[in-house]
Structure formats: C-alpha cells, structure tokens
Short mmCIF file of C-alpha atoms and ligand atoms in Angstrom, two decimals:
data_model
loop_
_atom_site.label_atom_id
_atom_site.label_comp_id
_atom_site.label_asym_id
_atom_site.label_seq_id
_atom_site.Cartn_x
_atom_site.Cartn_y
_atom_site.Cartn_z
CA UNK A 11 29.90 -25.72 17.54
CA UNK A 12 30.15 -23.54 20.89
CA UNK A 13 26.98 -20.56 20.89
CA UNK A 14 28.07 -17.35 22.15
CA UNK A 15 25.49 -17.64 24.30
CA UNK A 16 26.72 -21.08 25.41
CA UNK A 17 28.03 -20.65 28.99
CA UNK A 18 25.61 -22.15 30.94
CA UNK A 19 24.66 -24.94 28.80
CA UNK A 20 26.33 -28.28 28.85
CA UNK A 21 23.96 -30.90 27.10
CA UNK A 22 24.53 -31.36 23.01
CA UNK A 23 22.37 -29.08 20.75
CA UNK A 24 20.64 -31.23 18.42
CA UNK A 25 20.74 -29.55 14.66
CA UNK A 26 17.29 -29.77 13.94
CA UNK A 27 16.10 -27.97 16.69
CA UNK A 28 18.47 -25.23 15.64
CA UNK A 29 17.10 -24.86 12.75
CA UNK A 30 13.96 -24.28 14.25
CA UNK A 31 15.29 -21.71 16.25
CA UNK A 32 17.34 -20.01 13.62
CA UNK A 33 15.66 -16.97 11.98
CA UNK A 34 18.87 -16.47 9.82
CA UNK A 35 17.64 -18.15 7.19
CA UNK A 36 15.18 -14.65 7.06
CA UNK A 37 16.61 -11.90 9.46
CA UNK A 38 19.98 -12.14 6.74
CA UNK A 39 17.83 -9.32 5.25
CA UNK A 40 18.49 -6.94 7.93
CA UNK A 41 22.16 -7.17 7.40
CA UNK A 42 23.12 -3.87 6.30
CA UNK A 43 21.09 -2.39 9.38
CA UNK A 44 22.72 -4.67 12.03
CA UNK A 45 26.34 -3.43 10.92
CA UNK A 46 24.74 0.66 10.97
CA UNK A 47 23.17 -0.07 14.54
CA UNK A 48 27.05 -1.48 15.79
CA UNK A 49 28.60 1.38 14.45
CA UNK A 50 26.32 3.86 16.25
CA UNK A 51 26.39 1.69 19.08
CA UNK A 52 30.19 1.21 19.65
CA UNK A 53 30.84 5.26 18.77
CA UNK A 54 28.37 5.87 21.52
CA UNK A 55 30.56 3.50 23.54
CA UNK A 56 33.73 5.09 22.90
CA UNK A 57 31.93 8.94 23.40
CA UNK A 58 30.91 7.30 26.74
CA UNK A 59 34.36 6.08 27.80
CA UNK A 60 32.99 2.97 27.99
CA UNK A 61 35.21 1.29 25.44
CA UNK A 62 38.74 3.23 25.30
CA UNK A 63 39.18 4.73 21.50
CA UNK A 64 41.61 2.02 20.89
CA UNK A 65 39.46 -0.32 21.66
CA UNK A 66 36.39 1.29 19.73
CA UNK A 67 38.41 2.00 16.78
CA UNK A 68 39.04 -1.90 15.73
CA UNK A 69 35.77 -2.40 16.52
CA UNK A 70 35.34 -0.21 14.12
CA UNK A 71 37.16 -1.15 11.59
CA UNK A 72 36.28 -4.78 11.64
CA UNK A 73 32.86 -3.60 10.98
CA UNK A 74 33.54 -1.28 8.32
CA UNK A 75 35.21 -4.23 7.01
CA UNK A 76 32.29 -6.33 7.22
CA UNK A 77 30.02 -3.73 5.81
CA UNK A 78 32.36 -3.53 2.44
CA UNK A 79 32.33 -7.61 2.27
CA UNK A 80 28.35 -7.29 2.63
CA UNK A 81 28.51 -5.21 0.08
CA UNK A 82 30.57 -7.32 -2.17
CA UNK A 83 28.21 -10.72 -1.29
CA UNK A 84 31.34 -12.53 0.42
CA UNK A 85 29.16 -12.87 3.97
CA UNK A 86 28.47 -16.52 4.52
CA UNK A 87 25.77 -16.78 6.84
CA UNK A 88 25.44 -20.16 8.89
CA UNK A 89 22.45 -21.63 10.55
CA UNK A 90 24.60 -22.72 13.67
CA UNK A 91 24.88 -18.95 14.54
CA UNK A 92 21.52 -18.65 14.37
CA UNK A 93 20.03 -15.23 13.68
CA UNK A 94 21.78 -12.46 11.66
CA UNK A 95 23.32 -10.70 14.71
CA UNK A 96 24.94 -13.57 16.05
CA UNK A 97 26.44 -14.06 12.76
CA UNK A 98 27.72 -10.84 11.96
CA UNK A 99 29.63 -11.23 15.76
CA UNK A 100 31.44 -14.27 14.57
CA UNK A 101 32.72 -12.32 11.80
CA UNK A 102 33.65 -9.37 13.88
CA UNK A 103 35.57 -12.13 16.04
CA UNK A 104 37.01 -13.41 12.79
CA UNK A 105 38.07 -9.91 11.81
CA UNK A 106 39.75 -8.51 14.99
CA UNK A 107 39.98 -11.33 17.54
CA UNK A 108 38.58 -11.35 21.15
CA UNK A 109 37.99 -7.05 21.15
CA UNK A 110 35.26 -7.99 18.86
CA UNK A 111 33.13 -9.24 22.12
CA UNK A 112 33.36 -6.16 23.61
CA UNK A 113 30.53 -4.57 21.09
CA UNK A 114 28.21 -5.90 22.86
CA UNK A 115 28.43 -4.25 26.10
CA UNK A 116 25.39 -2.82 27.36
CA UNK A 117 23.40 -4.19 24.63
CA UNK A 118 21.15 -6.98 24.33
CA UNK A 119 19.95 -9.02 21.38
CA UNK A 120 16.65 -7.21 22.08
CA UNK A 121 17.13 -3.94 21.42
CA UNK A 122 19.70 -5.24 18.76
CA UNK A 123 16.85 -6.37 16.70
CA UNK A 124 14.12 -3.62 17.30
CA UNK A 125 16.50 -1.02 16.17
CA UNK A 126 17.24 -3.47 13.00
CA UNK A 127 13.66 -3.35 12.46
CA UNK A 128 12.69 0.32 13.00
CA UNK A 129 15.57 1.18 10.54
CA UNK A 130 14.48 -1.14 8.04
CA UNK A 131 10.97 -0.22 7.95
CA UNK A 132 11.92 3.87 7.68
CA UNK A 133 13.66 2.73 4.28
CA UNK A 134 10.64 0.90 3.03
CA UNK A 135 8.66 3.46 4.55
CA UNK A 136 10.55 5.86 2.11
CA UNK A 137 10.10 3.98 -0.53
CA UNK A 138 6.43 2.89 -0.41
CA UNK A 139 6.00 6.78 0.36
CA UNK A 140 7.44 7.21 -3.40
CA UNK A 141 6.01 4.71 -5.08
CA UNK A 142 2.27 5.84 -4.25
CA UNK A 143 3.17 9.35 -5.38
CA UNK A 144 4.50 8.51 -8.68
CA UNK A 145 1.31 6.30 -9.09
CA UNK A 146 -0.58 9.45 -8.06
CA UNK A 147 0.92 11.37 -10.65
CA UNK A 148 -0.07 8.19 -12.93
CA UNK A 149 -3.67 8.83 -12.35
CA UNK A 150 -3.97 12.36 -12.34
CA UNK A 151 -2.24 12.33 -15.78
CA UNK A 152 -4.73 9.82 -17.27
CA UNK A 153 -7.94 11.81 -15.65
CA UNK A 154 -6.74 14.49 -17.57
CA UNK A 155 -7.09 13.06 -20.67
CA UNK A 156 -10.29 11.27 -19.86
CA UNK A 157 -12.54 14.67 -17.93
CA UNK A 158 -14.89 14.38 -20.95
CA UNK A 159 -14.79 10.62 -21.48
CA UNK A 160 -18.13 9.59 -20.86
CA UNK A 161 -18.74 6.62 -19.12
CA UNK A 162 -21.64 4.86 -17.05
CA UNK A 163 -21.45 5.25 -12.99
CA UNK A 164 -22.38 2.15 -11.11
CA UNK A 165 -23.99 1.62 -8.01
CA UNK A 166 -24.96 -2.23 -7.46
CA UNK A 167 -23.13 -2.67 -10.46
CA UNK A 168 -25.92 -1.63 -12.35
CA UNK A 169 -25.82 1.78 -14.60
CA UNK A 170 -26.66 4.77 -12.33
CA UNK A 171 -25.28 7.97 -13.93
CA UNK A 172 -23.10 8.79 -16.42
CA UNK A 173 -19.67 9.67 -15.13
CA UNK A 174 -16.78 11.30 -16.40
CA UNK A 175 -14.21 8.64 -16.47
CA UNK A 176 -11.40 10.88 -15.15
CA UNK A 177 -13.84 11.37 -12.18
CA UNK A 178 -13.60 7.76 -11.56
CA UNK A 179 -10.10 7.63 -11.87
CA UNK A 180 -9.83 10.98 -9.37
CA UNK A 181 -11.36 8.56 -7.07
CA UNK A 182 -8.24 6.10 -7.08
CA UNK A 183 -6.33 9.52 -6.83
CA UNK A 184 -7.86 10.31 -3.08
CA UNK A 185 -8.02 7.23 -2.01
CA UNK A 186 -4.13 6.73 -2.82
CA UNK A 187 -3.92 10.61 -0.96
CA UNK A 188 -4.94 8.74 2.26
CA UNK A 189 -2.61 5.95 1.74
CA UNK A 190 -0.08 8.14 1.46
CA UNK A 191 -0.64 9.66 4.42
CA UNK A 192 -1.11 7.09 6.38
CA UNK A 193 2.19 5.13 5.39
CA UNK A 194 4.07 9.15 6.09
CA UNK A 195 2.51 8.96 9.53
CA UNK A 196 3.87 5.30 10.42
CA UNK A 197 7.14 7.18 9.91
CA UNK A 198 6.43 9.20 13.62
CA UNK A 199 6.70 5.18 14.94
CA UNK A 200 9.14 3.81 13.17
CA UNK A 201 11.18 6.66 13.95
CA UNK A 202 12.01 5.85 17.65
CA UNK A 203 15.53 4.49 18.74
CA UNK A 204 15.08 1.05 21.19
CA UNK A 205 18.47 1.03 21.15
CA UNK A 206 20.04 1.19 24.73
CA UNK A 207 16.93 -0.64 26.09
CA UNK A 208 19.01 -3.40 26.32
CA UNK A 209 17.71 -7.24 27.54
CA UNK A 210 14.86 -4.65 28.68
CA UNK A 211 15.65 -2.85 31.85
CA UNK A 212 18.00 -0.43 30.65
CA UNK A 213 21.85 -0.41 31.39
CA UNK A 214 24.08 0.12 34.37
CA UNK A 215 26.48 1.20 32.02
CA UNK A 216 26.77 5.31 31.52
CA UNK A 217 25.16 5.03 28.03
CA UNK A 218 23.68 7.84 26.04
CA UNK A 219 20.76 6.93 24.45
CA UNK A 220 20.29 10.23 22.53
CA UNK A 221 23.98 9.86 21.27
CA UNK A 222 23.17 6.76 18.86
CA UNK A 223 19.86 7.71 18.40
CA UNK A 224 21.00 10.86 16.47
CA UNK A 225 24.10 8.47 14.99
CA UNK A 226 21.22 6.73 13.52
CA UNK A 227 19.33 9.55 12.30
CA UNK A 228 16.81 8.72 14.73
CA UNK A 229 14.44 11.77 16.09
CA UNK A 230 13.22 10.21 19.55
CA UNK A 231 14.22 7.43 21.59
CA UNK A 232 11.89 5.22 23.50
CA UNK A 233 10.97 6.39 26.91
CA UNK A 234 10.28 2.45 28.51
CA UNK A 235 13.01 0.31 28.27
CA UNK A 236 10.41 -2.61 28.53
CA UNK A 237 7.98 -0.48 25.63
CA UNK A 238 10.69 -0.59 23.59
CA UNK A 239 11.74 -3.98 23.37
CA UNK A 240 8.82 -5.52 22.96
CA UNK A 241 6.95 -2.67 21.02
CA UNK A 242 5.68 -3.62 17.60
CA UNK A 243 3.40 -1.11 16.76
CA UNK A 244 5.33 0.44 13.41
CA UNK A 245 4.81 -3.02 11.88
CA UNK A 246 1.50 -3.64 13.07
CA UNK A 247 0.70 0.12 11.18
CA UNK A 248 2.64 -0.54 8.51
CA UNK A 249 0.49 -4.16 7.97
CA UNK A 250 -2.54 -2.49 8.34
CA UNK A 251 -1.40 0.36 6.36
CA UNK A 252 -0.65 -1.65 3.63
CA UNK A 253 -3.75 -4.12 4.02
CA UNK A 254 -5.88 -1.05 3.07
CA UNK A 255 -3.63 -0.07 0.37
CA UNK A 256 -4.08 -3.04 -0.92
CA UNK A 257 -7.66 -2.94 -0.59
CA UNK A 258 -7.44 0.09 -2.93
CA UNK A 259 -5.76 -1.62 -5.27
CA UNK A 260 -7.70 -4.43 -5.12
CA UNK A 261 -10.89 -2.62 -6.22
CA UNK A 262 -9.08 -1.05 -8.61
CA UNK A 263 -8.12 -4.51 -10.46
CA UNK A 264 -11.68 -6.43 -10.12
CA UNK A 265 -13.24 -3.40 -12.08
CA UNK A 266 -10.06 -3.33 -14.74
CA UNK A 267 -10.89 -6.85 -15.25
CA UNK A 268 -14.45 -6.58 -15.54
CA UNK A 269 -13.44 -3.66 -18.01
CA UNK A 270 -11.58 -6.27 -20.06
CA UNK A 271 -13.64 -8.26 -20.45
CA UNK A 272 -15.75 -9.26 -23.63
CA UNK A 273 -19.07 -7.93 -22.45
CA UNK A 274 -17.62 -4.11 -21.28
CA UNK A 275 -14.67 -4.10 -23.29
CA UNK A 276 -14.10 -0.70 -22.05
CA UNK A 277 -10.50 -0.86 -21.69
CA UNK A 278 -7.50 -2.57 -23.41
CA UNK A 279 -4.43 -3.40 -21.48
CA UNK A 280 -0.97 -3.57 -23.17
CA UNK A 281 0.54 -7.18 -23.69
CA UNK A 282 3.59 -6.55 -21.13
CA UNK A 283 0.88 -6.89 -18.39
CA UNK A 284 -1.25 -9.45 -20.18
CA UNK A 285 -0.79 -13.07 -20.51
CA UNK A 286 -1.85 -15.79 -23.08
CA UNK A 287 -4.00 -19.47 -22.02
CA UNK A 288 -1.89 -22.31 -23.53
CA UNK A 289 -5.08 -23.88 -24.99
CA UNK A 290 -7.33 -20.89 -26.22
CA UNK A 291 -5.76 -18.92 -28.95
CA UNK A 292 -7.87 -15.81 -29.00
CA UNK A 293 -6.90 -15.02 -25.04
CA UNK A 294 -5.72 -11.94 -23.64
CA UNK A 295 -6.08 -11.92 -19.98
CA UNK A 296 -5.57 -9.53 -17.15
CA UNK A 297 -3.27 -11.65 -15.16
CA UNK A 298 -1.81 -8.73 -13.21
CA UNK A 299 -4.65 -7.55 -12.17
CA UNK A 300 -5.60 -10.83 -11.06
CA UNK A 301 -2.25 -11.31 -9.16
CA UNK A 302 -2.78 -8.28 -7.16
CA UNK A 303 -6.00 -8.67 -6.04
CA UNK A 304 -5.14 -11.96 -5.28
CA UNK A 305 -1.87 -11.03 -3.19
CA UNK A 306 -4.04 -8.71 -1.25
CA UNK A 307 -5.16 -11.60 0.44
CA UNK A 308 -1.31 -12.63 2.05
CA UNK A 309 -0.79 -9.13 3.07
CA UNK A 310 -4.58 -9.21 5.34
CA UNK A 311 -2.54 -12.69 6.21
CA UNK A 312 0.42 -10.99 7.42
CA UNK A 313 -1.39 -8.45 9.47
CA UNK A 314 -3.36 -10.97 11.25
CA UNK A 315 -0.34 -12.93 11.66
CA UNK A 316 1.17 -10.64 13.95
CA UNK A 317 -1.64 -8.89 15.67
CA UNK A 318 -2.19 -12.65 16.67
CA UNK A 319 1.47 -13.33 17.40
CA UNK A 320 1.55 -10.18 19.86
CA UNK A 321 -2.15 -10.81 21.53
CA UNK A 322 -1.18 -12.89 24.43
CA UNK A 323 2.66 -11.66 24.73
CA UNK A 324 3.53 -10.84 28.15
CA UNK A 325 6.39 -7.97 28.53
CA UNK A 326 9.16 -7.74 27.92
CA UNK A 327 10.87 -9.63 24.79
CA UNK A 328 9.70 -13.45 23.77
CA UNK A 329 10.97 -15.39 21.29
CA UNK A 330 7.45 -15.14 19.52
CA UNK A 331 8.71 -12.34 18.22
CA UNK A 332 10.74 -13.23 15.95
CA UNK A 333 7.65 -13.86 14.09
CA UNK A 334 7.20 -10.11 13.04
CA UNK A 335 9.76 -10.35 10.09
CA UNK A 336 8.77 -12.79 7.20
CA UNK A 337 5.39 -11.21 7.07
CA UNK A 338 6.59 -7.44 7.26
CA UNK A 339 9.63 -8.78 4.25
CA UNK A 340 6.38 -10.38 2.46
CA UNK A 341 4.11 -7.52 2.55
CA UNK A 342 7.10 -5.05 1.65
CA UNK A 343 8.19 -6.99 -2.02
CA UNK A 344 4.40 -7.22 -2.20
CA UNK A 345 3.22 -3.31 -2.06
CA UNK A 346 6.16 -2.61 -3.86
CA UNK A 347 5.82 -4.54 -6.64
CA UNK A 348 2.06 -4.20 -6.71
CA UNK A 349 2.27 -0.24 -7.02
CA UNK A 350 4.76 -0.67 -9.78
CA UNK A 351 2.67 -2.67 -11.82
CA UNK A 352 -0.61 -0.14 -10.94
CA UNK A 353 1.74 2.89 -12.09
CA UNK A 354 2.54 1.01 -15.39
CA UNK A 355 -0.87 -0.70 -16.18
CA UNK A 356 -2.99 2.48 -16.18
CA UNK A 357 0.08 4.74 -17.49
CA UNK A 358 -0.51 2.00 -20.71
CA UNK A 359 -4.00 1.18 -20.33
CA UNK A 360 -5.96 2.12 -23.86
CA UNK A 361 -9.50 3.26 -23.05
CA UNK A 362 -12.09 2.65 -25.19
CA UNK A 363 -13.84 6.22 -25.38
CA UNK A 364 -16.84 5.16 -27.91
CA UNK A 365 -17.50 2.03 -26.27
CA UNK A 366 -17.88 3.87 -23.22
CA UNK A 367 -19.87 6.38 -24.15
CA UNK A 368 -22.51 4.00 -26.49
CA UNK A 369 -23.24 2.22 -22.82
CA UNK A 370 -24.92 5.68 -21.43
CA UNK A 371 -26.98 5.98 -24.54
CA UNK A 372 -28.51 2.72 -24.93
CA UNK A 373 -29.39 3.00 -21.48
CA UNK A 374 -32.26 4.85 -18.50
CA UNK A 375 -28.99 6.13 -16.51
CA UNK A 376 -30.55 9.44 -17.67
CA UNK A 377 -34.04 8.73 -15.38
CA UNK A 378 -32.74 10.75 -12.99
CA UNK A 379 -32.32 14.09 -15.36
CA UNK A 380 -36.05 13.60 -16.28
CA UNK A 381 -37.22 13.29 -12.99
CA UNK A 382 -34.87 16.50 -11.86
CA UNK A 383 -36.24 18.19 -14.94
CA UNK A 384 -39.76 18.23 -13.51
CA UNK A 385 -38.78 19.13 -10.47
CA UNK A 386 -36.86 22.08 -11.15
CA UNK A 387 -40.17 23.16 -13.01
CA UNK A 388 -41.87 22.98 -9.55
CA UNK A 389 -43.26 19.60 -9.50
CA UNK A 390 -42.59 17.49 -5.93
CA UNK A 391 -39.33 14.98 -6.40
CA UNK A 392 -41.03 12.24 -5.49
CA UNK A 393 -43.84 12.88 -7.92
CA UNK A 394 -41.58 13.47 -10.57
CA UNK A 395 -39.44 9.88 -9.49
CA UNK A 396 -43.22 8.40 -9.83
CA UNK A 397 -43.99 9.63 -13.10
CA UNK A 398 -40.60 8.97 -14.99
CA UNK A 399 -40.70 5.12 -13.46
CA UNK A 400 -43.98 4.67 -15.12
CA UNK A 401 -42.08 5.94 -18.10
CA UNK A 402 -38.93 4.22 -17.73
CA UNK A 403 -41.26 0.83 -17.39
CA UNK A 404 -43.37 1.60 -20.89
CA UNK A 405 -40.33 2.18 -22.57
CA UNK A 406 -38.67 -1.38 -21.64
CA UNK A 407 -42.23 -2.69 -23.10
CA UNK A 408 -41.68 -0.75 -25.94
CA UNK A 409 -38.28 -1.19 -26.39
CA UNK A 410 -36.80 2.05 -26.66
CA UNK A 411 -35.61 5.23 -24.62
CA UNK A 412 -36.34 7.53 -22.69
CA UNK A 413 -34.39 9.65 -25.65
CA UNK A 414 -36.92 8.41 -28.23
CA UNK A 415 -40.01 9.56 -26.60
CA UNK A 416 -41.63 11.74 -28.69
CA UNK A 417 -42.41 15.05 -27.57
CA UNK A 418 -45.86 15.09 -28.03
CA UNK A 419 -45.93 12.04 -25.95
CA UNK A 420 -44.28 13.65 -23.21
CA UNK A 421 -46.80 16.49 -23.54
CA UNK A 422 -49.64 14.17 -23.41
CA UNK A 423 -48.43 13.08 -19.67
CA UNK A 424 -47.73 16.70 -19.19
CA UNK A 425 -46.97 20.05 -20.16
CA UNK A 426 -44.00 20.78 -18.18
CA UNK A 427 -41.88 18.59 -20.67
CA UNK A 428 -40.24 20.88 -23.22
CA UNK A 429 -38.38 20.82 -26.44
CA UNK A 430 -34.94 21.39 -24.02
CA UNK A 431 -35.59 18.11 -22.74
CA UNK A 432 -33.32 15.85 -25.46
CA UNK A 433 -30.44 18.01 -24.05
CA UNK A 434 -31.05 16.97 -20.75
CA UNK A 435 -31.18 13.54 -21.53
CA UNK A 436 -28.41 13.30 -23.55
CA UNK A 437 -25.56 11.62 -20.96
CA UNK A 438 -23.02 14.17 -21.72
CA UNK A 439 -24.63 16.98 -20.86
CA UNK A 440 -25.83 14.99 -17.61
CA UNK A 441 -22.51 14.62 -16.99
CA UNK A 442 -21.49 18.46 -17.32
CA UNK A 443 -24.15 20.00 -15.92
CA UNK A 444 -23.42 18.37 -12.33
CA UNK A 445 -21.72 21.40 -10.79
CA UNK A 446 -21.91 20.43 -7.50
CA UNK A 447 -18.51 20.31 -5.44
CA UNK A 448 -16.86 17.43 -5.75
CA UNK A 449 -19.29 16.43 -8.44
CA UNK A 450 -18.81 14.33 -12.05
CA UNK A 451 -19.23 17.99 -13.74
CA UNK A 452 -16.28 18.78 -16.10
CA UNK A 453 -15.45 21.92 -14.47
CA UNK A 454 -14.96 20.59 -11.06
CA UNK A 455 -13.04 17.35 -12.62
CA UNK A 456 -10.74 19.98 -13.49
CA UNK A 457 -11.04 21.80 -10.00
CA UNK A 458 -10.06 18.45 -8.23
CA UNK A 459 -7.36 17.60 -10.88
CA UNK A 460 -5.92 21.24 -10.34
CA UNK A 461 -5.57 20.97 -6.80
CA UNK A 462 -4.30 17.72 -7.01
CA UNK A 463 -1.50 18.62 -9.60
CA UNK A 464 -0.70 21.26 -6.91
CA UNK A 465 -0.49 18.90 -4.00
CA UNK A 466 1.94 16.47 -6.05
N1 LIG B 8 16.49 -13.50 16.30
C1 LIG B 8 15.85 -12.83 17.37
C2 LIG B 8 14.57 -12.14 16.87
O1 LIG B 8 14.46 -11.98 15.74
C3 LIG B 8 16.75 -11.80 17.96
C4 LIG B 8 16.49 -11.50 19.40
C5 LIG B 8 16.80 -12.71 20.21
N2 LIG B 8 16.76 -12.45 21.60
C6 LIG B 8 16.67 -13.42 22.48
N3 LIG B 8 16.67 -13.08 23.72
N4 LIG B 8 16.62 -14.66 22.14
O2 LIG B 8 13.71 -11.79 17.63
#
C-alpha cells in the first residue's frame, strides 16, 4: 500500500521493516488525544483563514465522527499506516474524501506527537496527583488509630527506640507530601503547547499558536520551535518522579514483609492482597508487596531508558524518539496500580498492637532513657552512655533487663538512680515523654497528624 508520505519513494517497502518502524502497535494509546489536537488544530485553521469554514467544518465533522467510533471500539488500526496519526488520517480520508488532507497544513508529525504526549501525561498527571492523596488520607487515618501503639524504632535494623507506630506511618505520610508535589509541579512542563512548531522551524502559514493552545486548555506555548519538538523533559520528570515514588513505596513493602513475617509478626495482611504456595499449606504470603517492590525496578528501567535514548540526540526531532512512549505507558499502569494496592493494603492491614509492644520490653531500646536520666541529674552524657553500657553488658550476662535491676543495685553504682527510674524505662513512657518537634511523643504525633488532616 501507497504511505502518505510516499511521494518521493519508488523502491518496494518490505513488511518487516515496517513493522519495525511502526509504533502503532503502542502510540494506538494516544488516540483520543490525536483526534483533540486535530480539532484544535483545524479550528485554529479556520479562525486563521487558512482553511475556508467549509472546508474546516467537514474536517470537522469527519473527526467528530472518528472520535464517536473511537469511542465505540470500531477503529481498526493497521501496521501499514504506521503510527497512530497516520492512521487516524486514513480514516479522516475514508470519512470525507480528499478535504481530509488538508488537516495537516502547517503541521508536522512532530509537533503532532509532542502535543499527543503533553496532553496525555496532564491526564495521568491528574490522576497520579489523586491517587497519592487518597493514599495520604489512607495513612493519616491509620496513624490515628495507632499514636499510642508502641512499637520498636530501628536504625541498622536493630531496636533503637521505641516508636509510636503512627509516627512511623506519619513518615510514609511526608514522604508521599513530596511526591505529591513533585508529580503537581511536572504539571508546569507538561503544560506547554508544541503545537504549531511544526517539522521544527515554525510555519509560513499565519498560524496562531496561542489560539489552539487555549483550544487545548493549554496555559503556555513553547517559545523554540526546535525546543519544542524535540523537548522531553515532562517525561523525563515524570520518570524520575515516579522512580522516587516508587522508591517510597518500595521501602514501605520490604518492611511490611519483614512485618509478616514469622519472626516480627507485627502485622497481618488481609487475604485479597495475600497469596497461597501450591506446595506449603500453612502459607500466607505478601505477594503484593513483593510485586511492588519488585516493579520498582522497571520504572528506574524506564527512566534510564530515556535519559539514555535522549543523551546523544542532536536537535531537532529523530526517530529515536519514538522511544519515549512504552516506558512512560509502563510506568503510568505501574504507579497507578501500585498506589491502589498501597491505599488498600494498609487501609486493611491488622496490626498486631501486643506483639508490638512485648518487642520494646524484652529489649535495652530503653539504654538511652537511663543514660538521659543521669544526665538530666547533672552527670556528663558521655559518662552516663559509659556507665549504662557497662550495665546494658552485665545484664546480657545475667540475662535480664535493664527493667529488672534492682534498685539497690542501681544505688550501689550510684546515688543519682531513683525510685522514678522504672517509669523511665518503661517504653511507653519513653515514647511520650519525647516532646521534641517533630518527635515520636504522642502529643506531637497528634500535632503532625492535625496539620496533616488540614493540608488534605
Ligand atoms: N511515530 C512518531 C513518534 O512517535 C511520530 C513522529 C514521526 N515523525 C517523523 N518525522 N517520522 O515519534
């Protein structure tokens, strides 16, 4: 078959090579954006005078034509017309005849496809945007119920300090904030018209740029006709975006599944986002969990696809670029789905209070409450870090506490130990009496949970 760009060709296209060529097999996804960008484009035609109304007005109509058969699923797309705007002008031709080829006056495949891609991207953009907040409100919900759960802090993965659980959680909670952020920022770049770029020198047609940038409910248009052809910056952000959303998430998984697990058994997930082994009876595992931190590794993929894809492009448009869409589709169904399954595994997720709690009592994450103990009584902090590691070392000979020292034994070592200590060392009240901002005290869980309600 002929390609509308066939003109100066005369040898035989061989199919194969097509197919290599062909991103419809992919770019079919931005179909509903390629028929939007025509319509803006041919009404800024017609506002021009560059197309008479008559003219314009088939145009269209074929396309709103299209748009309802899109809608319906009765599109065919082929791999002889090779990418999805290509297509959808054979079935403009199809629709109203040989009017159809005027569309594509003063417009190029190239800026064709950047404004497919900016529009596409501010819908996911939307939509990712949404997703974090709900999963926001997820966690701020289930800190609330968990400010006094007591629970052991890590660092090294070894017990530290007690925590308050919903303090943990709150952590998720700012590090989604940023994410957040960052993905409504992107929205400044993806929010930029190409369209009237054209191949990538601009027009000598009278076209106006601002026209079917506002038709597209764009706020800016590209100032570089070269910049904006070749510009691929919003994905690029967007990848990297969601690479360290991901990340988040990520973190968040390895430590629910090292909360499943037999030895913490901290937390209990619901079956919906558990699965069975087919040869060991008794197993529940975290396979969600698993899947997402495991996805996070294609999404790092995708970004480094295309930051390698665009290293060594010269300007303006290359065919390399075509490149930029499977990964952006791939990381979109990824985030998305991943953040649904976050917002619905922790909405569910029973916690274990009791088990929680018993692992900062049979424990010396209350060393450092002894050791600020003496030093609020005037003894030097590292004295008092000296003293209670001595301590802390006897009582793993001894096999006991720090708890189950007796107070004449403390005495003995010196007299600044009181009968208040046993209070001190008791991991809730560890946990409470760290007042300082931003700290695992109750009262300021509740402070950052406030102002976090109030943000959402
Ligand atoms: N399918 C192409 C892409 O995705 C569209 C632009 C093609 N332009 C060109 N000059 N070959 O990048």
């Amino acid at each position: 078959m002929a390609k509308l760009w066939g003109g100066r060709f005369d040898g035989k296209n061989e199919a194969w090579i097509d197919a290599f060529g062909a991103s419809i097999p992919f770019d079919q996804k931005l179909a509903k954006q390629d028929l939007i960008g025509s319509l803006a484009h041919v009404k800024m035609l017609i506002h021009t005078g560059i197309l008479t109304k008559d003219e314009g007005e088939q145009i269209i109509a074929g396309l709103k034509t299209l748009q309802e058969k899109l809608a319906k699923d009765e599109l065919t797309f082929t791999i002889e017309n090779e990418d999805i705007h290509l297509n959808m002008e054979t079935f403009l031709h199809q629709e109203i005849g040989p009017v159809a080829g005027k569309l594509h006056t003063a417009r190029s495949r190239n800026d064709q496809v950047a404004t497919d891609m900016h529009l596409y991207l501010k819908e996911v953009l939307t939509e990712v945007v949404a997703k974090i907040h709900h999963f926001r409100e997820v966690l701020v919900e289930k800190a609330q119920e968990h400010i006094e759960t007591i629970a052991p802090g890590y660092t090294h993965l070894q017990h530290a300090q007690p925590i308050s659980f919903g303090h943990h959680l709150m952590a998720y909670y700012q590090m989604l904030t940023r994410d957040e952020q960052r993905f409504t920022e992107n929205m400044q770049r993806a929010d930029i018209s190409p369209l009237g770029a054209a191949a990538l020198a601009g027009t000598t047609f009278p076209i106006d740029r601002e026209f079917s940038a506002k038709e597209l409910g764009f706020s800016q248009v590209y100032q570089n006709s070269l910049d904006a052809v070749s510009d691929r910056d919003f994905i690029l952000e967007f990848l990297s975006n969601a690479s360290i959303l991901m990340m988040h998430l990520s973190r968040f998984c390895e430590e629910i599944i090292l909360w499943c697990s037999h030895e913490y058994q901290f937390v209990e997930l619901t079956d919906t986002f558990s699965t069975g082994s087919s040869i060991m009876p008794q197993k529940k595992n975290p396979d969600m969990a698993e899947l997402i931190r495991g996805k996070t590794g294609r999404v790092y993929g995708d970004l480094f696809g295309l930051l390698t894809v665009m290293k060594g492009l010269p300007l303006a448009y290359n065919k390399d670029l075509q490149e930029d869409k499977e990964g952006m589709f791939d990381t979109t169904e990824t985030i998305l789905t991943s953040l649904d399954i976050m917002s619905g595994m922790i909405a569910t997720m029973k916690v274990n209070k009791e088990r929680m709690l018993e692992s900062t009592q049979k424990d010396f994450s209350n060393a450092t409450e002894l050791a600020d103990y003496l030093a609020s009584k005037g003894l030097p902090f590292r004295q008092a870090h000296e003293i209670v590691g001595k301590l802390v070392l006897q009582c793993i000979q001894n096999g006991h506490y720090l708890q189950d020292i007796p107070l004449e034994a403390y005495q003995a070592i010196t007299p600044l130990i009181e009968e208040d200590i046993y209070e001190k060392l008791d991991s809730y009240t560890a946990v409470l009496r760290r007042h300082s901002l931003g700290g695992t005290g109750f009262e300021q869980v509740q402070k950052q949970i406030d102002a976090a309600k109030a943000q959402l």
